[in-house]
Tab-separated table of C-alpha atoms in Angstrom:
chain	number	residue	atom	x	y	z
P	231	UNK	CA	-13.168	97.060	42.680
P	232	UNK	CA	-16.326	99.082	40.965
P	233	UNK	CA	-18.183	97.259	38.312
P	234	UNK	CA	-20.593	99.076	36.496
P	235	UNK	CA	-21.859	96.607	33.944
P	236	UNK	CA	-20.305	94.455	31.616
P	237	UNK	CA	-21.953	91.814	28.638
P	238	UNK	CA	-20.672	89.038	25.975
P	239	UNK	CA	-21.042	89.609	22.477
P	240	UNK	CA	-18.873	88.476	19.177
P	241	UNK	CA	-20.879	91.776	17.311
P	242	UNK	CA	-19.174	95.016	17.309
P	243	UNK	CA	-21.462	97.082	19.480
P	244	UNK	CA	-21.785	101.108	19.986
P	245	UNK	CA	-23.214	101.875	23.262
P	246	UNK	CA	-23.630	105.291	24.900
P	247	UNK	CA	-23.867	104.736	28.563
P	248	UNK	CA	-20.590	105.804	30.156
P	249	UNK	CA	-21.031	102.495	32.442
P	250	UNK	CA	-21.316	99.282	30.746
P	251	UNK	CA	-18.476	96.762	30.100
P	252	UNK	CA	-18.653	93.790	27.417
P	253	UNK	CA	-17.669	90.427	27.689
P	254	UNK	CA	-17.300	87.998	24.301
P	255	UNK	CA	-17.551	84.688	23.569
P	256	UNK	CA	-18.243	82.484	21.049
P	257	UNK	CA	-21.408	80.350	21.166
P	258	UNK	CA	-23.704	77.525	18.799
P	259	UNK	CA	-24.852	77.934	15.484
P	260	UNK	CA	-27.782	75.261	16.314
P	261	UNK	CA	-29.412	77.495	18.906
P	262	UNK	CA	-33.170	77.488	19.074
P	263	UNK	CA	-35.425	80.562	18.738
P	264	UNK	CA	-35.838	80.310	22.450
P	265	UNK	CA	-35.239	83.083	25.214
P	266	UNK	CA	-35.402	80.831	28.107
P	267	UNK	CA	-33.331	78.833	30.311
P	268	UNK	CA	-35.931	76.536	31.685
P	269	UNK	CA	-34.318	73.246	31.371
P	270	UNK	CA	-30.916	71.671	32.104
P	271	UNK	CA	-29.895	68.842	30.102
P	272	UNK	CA	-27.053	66.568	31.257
P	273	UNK	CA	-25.000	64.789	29.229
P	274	UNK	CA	-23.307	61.315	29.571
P	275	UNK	CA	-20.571	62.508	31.426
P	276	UNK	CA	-23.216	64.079	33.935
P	277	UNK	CA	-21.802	67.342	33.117
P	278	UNK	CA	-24.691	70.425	33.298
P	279	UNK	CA	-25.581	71.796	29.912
P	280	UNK	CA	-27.955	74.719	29.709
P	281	UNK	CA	-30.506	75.296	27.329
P	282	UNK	CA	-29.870	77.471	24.746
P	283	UNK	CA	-30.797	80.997	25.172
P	284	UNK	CA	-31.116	83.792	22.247
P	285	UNK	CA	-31.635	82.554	18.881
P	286	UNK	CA	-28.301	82.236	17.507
P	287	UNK	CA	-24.897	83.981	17.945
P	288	UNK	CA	-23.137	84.889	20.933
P	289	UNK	CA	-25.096	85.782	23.747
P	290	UNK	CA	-24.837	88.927	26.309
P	291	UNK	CA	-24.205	88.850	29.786
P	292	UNK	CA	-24.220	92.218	32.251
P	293	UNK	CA	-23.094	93.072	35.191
P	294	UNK	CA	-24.602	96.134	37.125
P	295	UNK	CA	-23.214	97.918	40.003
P	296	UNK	CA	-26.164	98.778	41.886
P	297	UNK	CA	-24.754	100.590	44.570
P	298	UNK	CA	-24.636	103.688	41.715
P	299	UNK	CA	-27.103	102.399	38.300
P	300	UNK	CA	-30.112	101.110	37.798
P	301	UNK	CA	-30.645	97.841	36.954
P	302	UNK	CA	-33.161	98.206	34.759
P	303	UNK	CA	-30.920	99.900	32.058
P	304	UNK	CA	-29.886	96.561	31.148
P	305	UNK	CA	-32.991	95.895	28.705
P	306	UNK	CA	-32.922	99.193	27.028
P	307	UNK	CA	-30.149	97.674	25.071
P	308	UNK	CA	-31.769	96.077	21.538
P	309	UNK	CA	-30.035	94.445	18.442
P	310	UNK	CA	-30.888	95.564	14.924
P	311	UNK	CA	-32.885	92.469	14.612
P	312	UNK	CA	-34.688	93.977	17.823
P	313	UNK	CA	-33.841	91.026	20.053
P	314	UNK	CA	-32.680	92.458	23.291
P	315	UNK	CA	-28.440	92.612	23.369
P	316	UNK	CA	-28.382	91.052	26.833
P	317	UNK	CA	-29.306	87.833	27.625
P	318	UNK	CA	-28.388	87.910	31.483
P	319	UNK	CA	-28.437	90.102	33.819
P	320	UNK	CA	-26.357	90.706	36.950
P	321	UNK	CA	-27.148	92.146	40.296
P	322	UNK	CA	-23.957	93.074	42.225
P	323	UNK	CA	-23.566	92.683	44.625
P	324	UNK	CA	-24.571	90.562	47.412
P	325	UNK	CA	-21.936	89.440	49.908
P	326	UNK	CA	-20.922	86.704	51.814
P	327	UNK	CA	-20.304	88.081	55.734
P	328	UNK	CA	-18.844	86.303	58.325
P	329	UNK	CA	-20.685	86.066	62.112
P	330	UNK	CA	-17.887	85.974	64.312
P	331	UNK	CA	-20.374	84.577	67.516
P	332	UNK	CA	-21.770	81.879	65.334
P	333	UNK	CA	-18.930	81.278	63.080
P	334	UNK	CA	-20.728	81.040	60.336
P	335	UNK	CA	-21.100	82.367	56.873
P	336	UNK	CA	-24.209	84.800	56.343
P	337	UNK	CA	-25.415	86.041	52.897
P	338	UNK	CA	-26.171	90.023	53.134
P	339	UNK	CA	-27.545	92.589	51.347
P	340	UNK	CA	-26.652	96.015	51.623
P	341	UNK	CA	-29.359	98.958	51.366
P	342	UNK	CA	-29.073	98.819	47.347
P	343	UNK	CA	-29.455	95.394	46.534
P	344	UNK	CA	-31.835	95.016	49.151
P	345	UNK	CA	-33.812	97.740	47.247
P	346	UNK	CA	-33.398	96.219	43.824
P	347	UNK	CA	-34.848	92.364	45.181
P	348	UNK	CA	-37.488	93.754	47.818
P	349	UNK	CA	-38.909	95.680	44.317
P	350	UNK	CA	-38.387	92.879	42.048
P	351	UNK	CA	-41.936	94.266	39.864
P	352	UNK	CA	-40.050	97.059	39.690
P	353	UNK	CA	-36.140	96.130	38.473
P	354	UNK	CA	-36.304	92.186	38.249
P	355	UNK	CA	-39.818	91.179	36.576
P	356	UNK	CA	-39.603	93.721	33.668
P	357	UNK	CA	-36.164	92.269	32.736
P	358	UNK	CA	-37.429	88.705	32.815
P	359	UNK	CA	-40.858	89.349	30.607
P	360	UNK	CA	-38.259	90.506	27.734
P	361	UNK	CA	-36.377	87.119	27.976
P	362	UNK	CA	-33.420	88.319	30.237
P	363	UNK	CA	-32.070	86.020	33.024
P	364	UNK	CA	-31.966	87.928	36.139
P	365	UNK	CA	-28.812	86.669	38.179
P	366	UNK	CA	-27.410	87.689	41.937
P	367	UNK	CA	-23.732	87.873	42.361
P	368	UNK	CA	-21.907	87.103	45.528
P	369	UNK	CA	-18.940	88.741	46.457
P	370	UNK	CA	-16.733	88.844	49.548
P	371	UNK	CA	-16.978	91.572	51.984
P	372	UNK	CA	-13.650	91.736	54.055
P	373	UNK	CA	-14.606	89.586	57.060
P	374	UNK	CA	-12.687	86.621	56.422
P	375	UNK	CA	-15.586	84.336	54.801
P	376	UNK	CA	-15.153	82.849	51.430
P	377	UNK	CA	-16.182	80.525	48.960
P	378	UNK	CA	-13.065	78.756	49.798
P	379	UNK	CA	-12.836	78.556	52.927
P	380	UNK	CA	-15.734	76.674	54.250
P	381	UNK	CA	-14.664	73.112	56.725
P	382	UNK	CA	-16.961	70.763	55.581
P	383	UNK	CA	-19.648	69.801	53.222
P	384	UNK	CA	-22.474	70.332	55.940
P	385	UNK	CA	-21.093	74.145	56.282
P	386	UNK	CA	-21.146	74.589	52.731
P	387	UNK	CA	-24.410	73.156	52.243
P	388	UNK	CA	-25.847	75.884	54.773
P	389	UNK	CA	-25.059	78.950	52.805
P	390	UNK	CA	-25.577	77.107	49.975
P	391	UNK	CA	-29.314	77.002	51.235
P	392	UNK	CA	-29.310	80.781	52.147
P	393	UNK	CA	-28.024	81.482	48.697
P	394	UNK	CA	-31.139	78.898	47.167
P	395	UNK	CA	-33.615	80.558	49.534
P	396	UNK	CA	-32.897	83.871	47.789
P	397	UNK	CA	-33.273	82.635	44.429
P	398	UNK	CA	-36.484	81.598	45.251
P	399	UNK	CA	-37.968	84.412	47.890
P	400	UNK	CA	-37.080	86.852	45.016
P	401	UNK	CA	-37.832	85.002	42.074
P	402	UNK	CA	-34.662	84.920	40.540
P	403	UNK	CA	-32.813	82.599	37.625
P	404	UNK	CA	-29.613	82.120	39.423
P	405	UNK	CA	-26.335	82.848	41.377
P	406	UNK	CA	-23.040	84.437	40.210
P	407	UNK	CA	-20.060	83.612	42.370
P	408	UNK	CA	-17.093	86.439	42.803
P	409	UNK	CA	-14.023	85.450	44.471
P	410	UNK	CA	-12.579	89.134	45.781
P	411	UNK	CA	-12.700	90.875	48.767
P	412	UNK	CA	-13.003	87.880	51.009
P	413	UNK	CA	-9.431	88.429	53.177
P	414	UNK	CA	-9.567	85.000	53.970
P	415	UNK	CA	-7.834	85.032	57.635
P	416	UNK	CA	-9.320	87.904	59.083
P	417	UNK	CA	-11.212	87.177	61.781
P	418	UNK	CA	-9.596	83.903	62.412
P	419	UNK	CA	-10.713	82.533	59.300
P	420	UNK	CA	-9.261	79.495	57.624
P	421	UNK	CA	-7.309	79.901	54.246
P	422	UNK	CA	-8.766	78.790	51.248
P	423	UNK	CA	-8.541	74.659	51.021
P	424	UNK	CA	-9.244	72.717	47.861
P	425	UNK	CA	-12.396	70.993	48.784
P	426	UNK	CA	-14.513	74.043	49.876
P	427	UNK	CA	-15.819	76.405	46.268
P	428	UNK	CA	-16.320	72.144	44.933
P	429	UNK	CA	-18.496	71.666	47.980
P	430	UNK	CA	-20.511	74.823	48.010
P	431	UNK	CA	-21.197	74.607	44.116
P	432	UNK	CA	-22.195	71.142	44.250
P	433	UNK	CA	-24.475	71.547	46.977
P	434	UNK	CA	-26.110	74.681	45.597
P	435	UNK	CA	-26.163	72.479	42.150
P	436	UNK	CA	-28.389	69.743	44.611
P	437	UNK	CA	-31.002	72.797	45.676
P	438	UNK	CA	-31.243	74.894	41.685
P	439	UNK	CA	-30.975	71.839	39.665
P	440	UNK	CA	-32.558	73.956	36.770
P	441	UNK	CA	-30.879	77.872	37.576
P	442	UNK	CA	-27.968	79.248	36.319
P	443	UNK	CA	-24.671	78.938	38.161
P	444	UNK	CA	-22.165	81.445	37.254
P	445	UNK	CA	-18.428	81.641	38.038
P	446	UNK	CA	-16.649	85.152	37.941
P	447	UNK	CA	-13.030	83.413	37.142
P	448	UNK	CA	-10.616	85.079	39.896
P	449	UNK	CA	-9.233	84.859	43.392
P	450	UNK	CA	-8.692	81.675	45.553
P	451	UNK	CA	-11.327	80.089	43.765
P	452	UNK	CA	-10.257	80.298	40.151
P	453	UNK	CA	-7.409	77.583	41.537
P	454	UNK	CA	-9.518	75.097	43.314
P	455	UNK	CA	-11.827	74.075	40.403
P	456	UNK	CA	-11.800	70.127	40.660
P	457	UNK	CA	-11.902	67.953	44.083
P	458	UNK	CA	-12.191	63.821	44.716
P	459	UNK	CA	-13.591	63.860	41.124
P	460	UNK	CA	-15.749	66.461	41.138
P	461	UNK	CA	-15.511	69.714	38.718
P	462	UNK	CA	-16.696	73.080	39.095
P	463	UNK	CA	-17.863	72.890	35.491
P	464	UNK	CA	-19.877	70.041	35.454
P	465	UNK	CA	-21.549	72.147	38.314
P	466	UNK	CA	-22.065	75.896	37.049
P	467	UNK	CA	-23.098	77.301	33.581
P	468	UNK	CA	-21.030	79.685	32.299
P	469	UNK	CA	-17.549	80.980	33.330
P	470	UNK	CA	-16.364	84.667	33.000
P	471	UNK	CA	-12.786	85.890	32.129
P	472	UNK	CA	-12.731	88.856	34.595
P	473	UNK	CA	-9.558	90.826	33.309
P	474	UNK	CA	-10.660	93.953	31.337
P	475	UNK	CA	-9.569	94.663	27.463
P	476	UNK	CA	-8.047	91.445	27.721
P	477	UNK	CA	-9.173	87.928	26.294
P	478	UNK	CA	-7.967	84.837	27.814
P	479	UNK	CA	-10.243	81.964	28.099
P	480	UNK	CA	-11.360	81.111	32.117
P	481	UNK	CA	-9.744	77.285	32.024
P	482	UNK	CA	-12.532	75.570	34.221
P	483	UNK	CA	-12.292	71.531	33.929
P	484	UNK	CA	-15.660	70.466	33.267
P	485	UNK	CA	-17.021	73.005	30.796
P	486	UNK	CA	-16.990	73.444	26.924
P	487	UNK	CA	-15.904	76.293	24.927
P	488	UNK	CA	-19.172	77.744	24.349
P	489	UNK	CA	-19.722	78.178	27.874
P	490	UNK	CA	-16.452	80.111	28.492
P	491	UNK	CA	-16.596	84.106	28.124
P	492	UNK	CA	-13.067	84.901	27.319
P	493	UNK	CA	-13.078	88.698	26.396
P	494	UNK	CA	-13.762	91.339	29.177
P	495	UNK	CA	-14.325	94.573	28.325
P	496	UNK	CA	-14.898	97.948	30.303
P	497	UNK	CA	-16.584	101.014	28.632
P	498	UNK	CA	-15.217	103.282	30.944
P	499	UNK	CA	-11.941	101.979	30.076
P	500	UNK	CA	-11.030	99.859	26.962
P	501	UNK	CA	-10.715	101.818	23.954
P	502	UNK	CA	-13.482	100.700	20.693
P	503	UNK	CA	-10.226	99.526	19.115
P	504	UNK	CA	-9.567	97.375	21.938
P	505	UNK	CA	-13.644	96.138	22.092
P	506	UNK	CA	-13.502	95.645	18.230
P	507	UNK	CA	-10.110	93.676	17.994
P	508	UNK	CA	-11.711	91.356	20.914
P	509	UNK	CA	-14.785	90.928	19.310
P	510	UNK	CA	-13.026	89.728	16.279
P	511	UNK	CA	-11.385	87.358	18.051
């Protein structure tokens, strides 16, 4: 799969650059005039709720493909009212890699991202000082590890901890979980199991109790969203619907509508007709 870039927006929105995709969804009216995410609230249920970011209306989320654009396209996008159209941002990717004499799972970076995080003045501070949360997405890289397929909690909790330490060595606002590429089995890996995405979420929950937690909804994981009690959603932020020029709402127990992005769009590929009719929706 290339991703270029993709964002969430309920405004019909002309943009030139031959690599962005949208994503929609519908959001508050009662939003604050306030561009951070500093804070995480929880409510009775002990379900996360993130502060609100933007002022009001839906808010914009993109993805960039760094192996081929630069990251720092994704604040030269502004609204009429000249708040910036993109509220988060999205590095991807990093990947999860599997260390067959350790039998572990190892977080990696290949020569691009690496680039984009070791320069964070350069692609990741510029982005923040104009409000925009700066997230890293993890993605499998064919070597058999997975969010899904970790063995225990205390395996889970390790990555977990790489994934933490990255957020902080780089000064970032959070992690974006992809489900694809994994091949769960290869290298005598396990399968996915249900217990492993709810440990690994909840543990990374434990370390960034006030980042964003992002969920890419595909692959094993998009089935294994609730274990002894626990939720995904009550764990992560937001939840992405991951089909292109389609909208379908990512059904992840544990978190409300107006966390849920259910329109995907790809500017390379889905027609304005398409973008407009989802954006109605």
């Amino acid at each position: 799969m290339v991703r270029q870039l993709k964002s969430i927006s309920q405004n019909v929105l002309v943009l030139t650059t031959a690599s962005i995709a949208l994503f929609f969804f519908s959001c508050k009216k009662d939003m604050t005039d306030q561009k951070s995410l500093s804070a995480l609230d929880k409510s009775s249920s002990g379900t996360v709720q993130p502060a609100a970011i933007g002022v009001t209306g839906p808010k914009g989320v993109c993805y960039v493909e760094v192996n081929s654009n630069d990251f720092r396209e994704v604040g030269k996008y502004t609204l009429t009212t000249g708040e910036q159209l993109f509220d988060i941002g999205i590095i991807f990717a990093a990947n999860i890699n599997y260390n067959t004499a350790t039998q572990t799972a190892q977080l990696y970076f290949n020569t691009q991202v690496t680039n984009v995080l070791s320069n964070k003045a350069t692609y990741i501070q510029p982005l923040q000082n104009k409000g925009i949360k700066v997230l890293l997405s993890i993605l499998g890289n064919h070597q058999g590890a997975g969010f899904c397929n970790f063995t225990s909690k205390a395996s889970a909790q390790a990555f977990a901890q790489q994934l933490s330490n990255a957020v902080t060595t780089y000064g970032l606002d959070g992690i974006d979980f992809d489900d694809e590429y994994a091949e769960y089995g290869v290298n005598g890996t396990g399968q996915p199991n249900d217990s492993s995405f709810v440990f690994l979420v909840s543990a990374l929950r434990q370390l960034m109790p006030g980042k964003i937690i992002s969920f890419y909804y595909y692959g094993p994981a998009a089935s294994r969203l609730s274990y002894g009690g626990v939720t995904v959603g009550s764990k992560v932020n937001y939840s992405w619907n991951a089909i292109y020029g389609t909208y379908s709402v990512p059904n992840v127990p544990g978190l409300t509508a107006a966390n849920l992005g259910p329109a995907a769009v790809d500017i390379q590929s889905t027609s304005s007709s398409t973008a407009a009719s989802l954006a109605t929706q």
